[in-house]
Amino acid sequence: MKLKLVLLFIISTTYSIFGQSDFDSPYSIFGIGKENSTLFGNSNALGNTGIANNSPSTINNLNPASLTALQLGTFIYEIGFSNTFSSKQDSESTQNNNNFNFTNIGIGFSLNKKWKMNFGLIPKTKVSYEIDLIQPIEGSSYNYYTNIIGSGGVNEAFWGNGYQLTKNLSVGLQLTTYFGSIDQEKNIYYGDNSVTIIEENNYNGVGLTAGFQYTLNNLFGSTTTIGGIISTESTLKGSQDYTSTKTYSSSTYTISEDEDESIDSYKLPLKIGVGISSTYKSLTVSMDYKKSFWSDSYQSNTTYKYNDQNTYGIGFEYKPTGNNYKYWNNVLYRLGANYDSGYLTISKNKIDSYGFSAGLGLPFSQNNASTLNLTYTYGSEGTLDNNLIIDNFHKLSLNLSLSGKWFQKQKIF
């Protein structure tokens, strides 16, 4: 794809490539962009774990089987935001950015005692980068300048269903629709003349995720839940709107223009995951492992290759014991860590990432069912080796979860 070829060309040159304005990730130039790593509920503070977690007061989009924890006659609204301060560095310079993002919105409710359902919307990926190039004109002493701007992303709308088969076993199925556009604007300048090329790549497709959760009561004095998920490979069909214009002597001419042209489809890989969550007295420990089979979806070449992606996460949640009428005894305290091996190797360097998180679950309703989840995350992505870029970031996530009864007014302190 053209986006990949641009970055590969940049990596193989010695010219300055660092962007001059805000961008989320220099690696979002690949494919359909960088995956959104902010989740629903308490998962952000628990190392992005949640395959085996279930709660009557939060939405968990990692495993549709977790929906069975929702109480009969209740509904949950949830909305999330994040603000990220990042420091991006190459071998020559450093750039600081601040970026505010909407991360999720959803609603969950019970249809009957055993069948629960949710709907939601998440930005699946985001593309945001800007690259400036100065390159010589072959056979002359002059240079031409290229400015490349990428924006857009793919969204994920999901419909989840959870069903409780037995007292200890729940299963779930989630249907996902993907839609969005990836835009790239390339401006080439030579003296007073310029050429502008605008590409808008539109994608849409569907996916399916199945999951289960099984609870073991009184296992060595604890309550332990194991969970598993599988997401099918999804094909996102693509079309492109293309416009090329030239400016010469203050006049602009259209060189070419195409609409709704077919382009290569983009494949989201098969994904599997397993998790375990164990509660002993006041402490809950969660661990997840997920694997995405990218190497089965894309061929590699001599400069970059697609790897199978492995993600590991661990989280700890603590609820104090004592007088429940004291506010801080109802607050949930959380810690987490995760490691993502990434799915790209560029110039023999794996583009991996890691993060450490801490958070609070602050109740604000009379029955503690409505919660404000605050999370701070420090993380890093990429490397400085072979003229690549490292991104160190600080992220503050806010998830507001409102729980209420059908046909009853919400009670607030």
Short mmCIF file of N, CA and C in Angstrom, two decimals, residues 1-17 29-30 131-136 144-146 148 186 301 303-304 346-347 386-388:
data_model
loop_
_atom_site.label_atom_id
_atom_site.label_comp_id
_atom_site.label_asym_id
_atom_site.label_seq_id
_atom_site.Cartn_x
_atom_site.Cartn_y
_atom_site.Cartn_z
N MET A 1 0.84 -1.19 0.00
CA MET A 1 0.00 0.00 0.00
C MET A 1 0.88 1.25 0.00
N LYS A 2 0.30 2.37 -0.51
CA LYS A 2 1.09 3.58 -0.67
C LYS A 2 1.57 4.12 0.67
N LEU A 3 0.74 4.04 1.70
CA LEU A 3 1.14 4.56 3.01
C LEU A 3 2.38 3.85 3.52
N LYS A 4 2.43 2.53 3.34
CA LYS A 4 3.57 1.76 3.81
C LYS A 4 4.82 2.13 3.03
N LEU A 5 4.67 2.30 1.74
CA LEU A 5 5.83 2.62 0.90
C LEU A 5 6.42 3.97 1.30
N VAL A 6 5.57 4.91 1.69
CA VAL A 6 6.08 6.22 2.10
C VAL A 6 6.97 6.08 3.33
N LEU A 7 6.49 5.35 4.37
CA LEU A 7 7.28 5.22 5.58
C LEU A 7 8.56 4.44 5.33
N LEU A 8 8.49 3.41 4.52
CA LEU A 8 9.69 2.63 4.24
C LEU A 8 10.74 3.47 3.51
N PHE A 9 10.28 4.34 2.63
CA PHE A 9 11.22 5.23 1.95
C PHE A 9 11.88 6.17 2.95
N ILE A 10 11.06 6.69 3.89
CA ILE A 10 11.59 7.61 4.89
C ILE A 10 12.65 6.93 5.75
N ILE A 11 12.37 5.72 6.18
CA ILE A 11 13.30 5.00 7.04
C ILE A 11 14.64 4.76 6.35
N SER A 12 14.61 4.54 5.05
CA SER A 12 15.83 4.17 4.32
C SER A 12 16.67 5.37 3.90
N THR A 13 16.20 6.59 4.20
CA THR A 13 16.97 7.78 3.85
C THR A 13 17.61 8.38 5.09
N THR A 14 18.47 9.37 4.87
CA THR A 14 19.13 10.05 5.97
C THR A 14 18.59 11.45 6.18
N TYR A 15 17.46 11.78 5.50
CA TYR A 15 16.90 13.11 5.63
C TYR A 15 16.09 13.20 6.92
N SER A 16 15.90 14.44 7.38
CA SER A 16 15.11 14.67 8.59
C SER A 16 13.66 14.34 8.30
N ILE A 17 13.02 13.54 9.18
CA ILE A 17 11.64 13.13 8.93
C ILE A 17 10.70 13.58 10.02
N ILE A 29 0.97 5.43 10.32
CA ILE A 29 1.02 5.50 8.86
C ILE A 29 0.79 4.13 8.21
N PHE A 30 0.95 3.07 8.99
CA PHE A 30 0.75 1.72 8.47
C PHE A 30 -0.72 1.34 8.49
N ILE A 131 4.54 14.52 8.29
CA ILE A 131 5.95 14.28 7.95
C ILE A 131 6.40 15.33 6.94
N ASP A 132 7.55 15.92 7.19
CA ASP A 132 8.16 16.87 6.25
C ASP A 132 9.44 16.28 5.69
N LEU A 133 9.60 16.35 4.38
CA LEU A 133 10.79 15.84 3.70
C LEU A 133 11.44 16.93 2.86
N ILE A 134 12.77 16.95 2.88
CA ILE A 134 13.55 17.80 1.98
C ILE A 134 14.43 16.87 1.15
N GLN A 135 14.23 16.87 -0.17
CA GLN A 135 14.93 15.93 -1.03
C GLN A 135 15.53 16.65 -2.24
N PRO A 136 16.70 16.22 -2.70
CA PRO A 136 17.34 16.88 -3.84
C PRO A 136 16.70 16.47 -5.16
N TYR A 144 13.36 19.84 -3.53
CA TYR A 144 11.91 20.00 -3.46
C TYR A 144 11.42 19.51 -2.11
N TYR A 145 10.29 20.05 -1.67
CA TYR A 145 9.79 19.82 -0.32
C TYR A 145 8.47 19.06 -0.38
N THR A 146 8.35 18.10 0.49
CA THR A 146 7.13 17.30 0.55
C THR A 146 6.57 17.31 1.97
N ILE A 148 3.46 15.55 4.16
CA ILE A 148 2.48 14.46 4.13
C ILE A 148 1.70 14.48 5.44
N LYS A 186 -0.89 14.90 0.42
CA LYS A 186 0.54 15.08 0.11
C LYS A 186 0.70 16.36 -0.69
N ASN A 301 8.23 -8.42 3.44
CA ASN A 301 9.27 -8.19 2.45
C ASN A 301 10.59 -7.97 3.15
N THR A 303 12.21 -5.32 3.98
CA THR A 303 12.34 -4.17 4.85
C THR A 303 11.46 -4.25 6.08
N TYR A 304 10.29 -4.81 5.95
CA TYR A 304 9.39 -4.95 7.10
C TYR A 304 8.64 -6.26 6.99
N ILE A 346 10.22 -3.48 11.64
CA ILE A 346 10.72 -2.55 10.64
C ILE A 346 12.24 -2.45 10.79
N SER A 347 12.96 -2.64 9.69
CA SER A 347 14.43 -2.59 9.72
C SER A 347 14.99 -3.48 10.83
N ASN A 386 18.12 2.17 14.34
CA ASN A 386 17.95 2.23 12.88
C ASN A 386 17.05 3.38 12.43
N ASN A 387 17.26 4.56 13.02
CA ASN A 387 16.55 5.78 12.62
C ASN A 387 15.04 5.71 12.83
N LEU A 388 14.58 4.89 13.77
CA LEU A 388 13.16 4.82 14.09
C LEU A 388 12.82 5.81 15.21
#
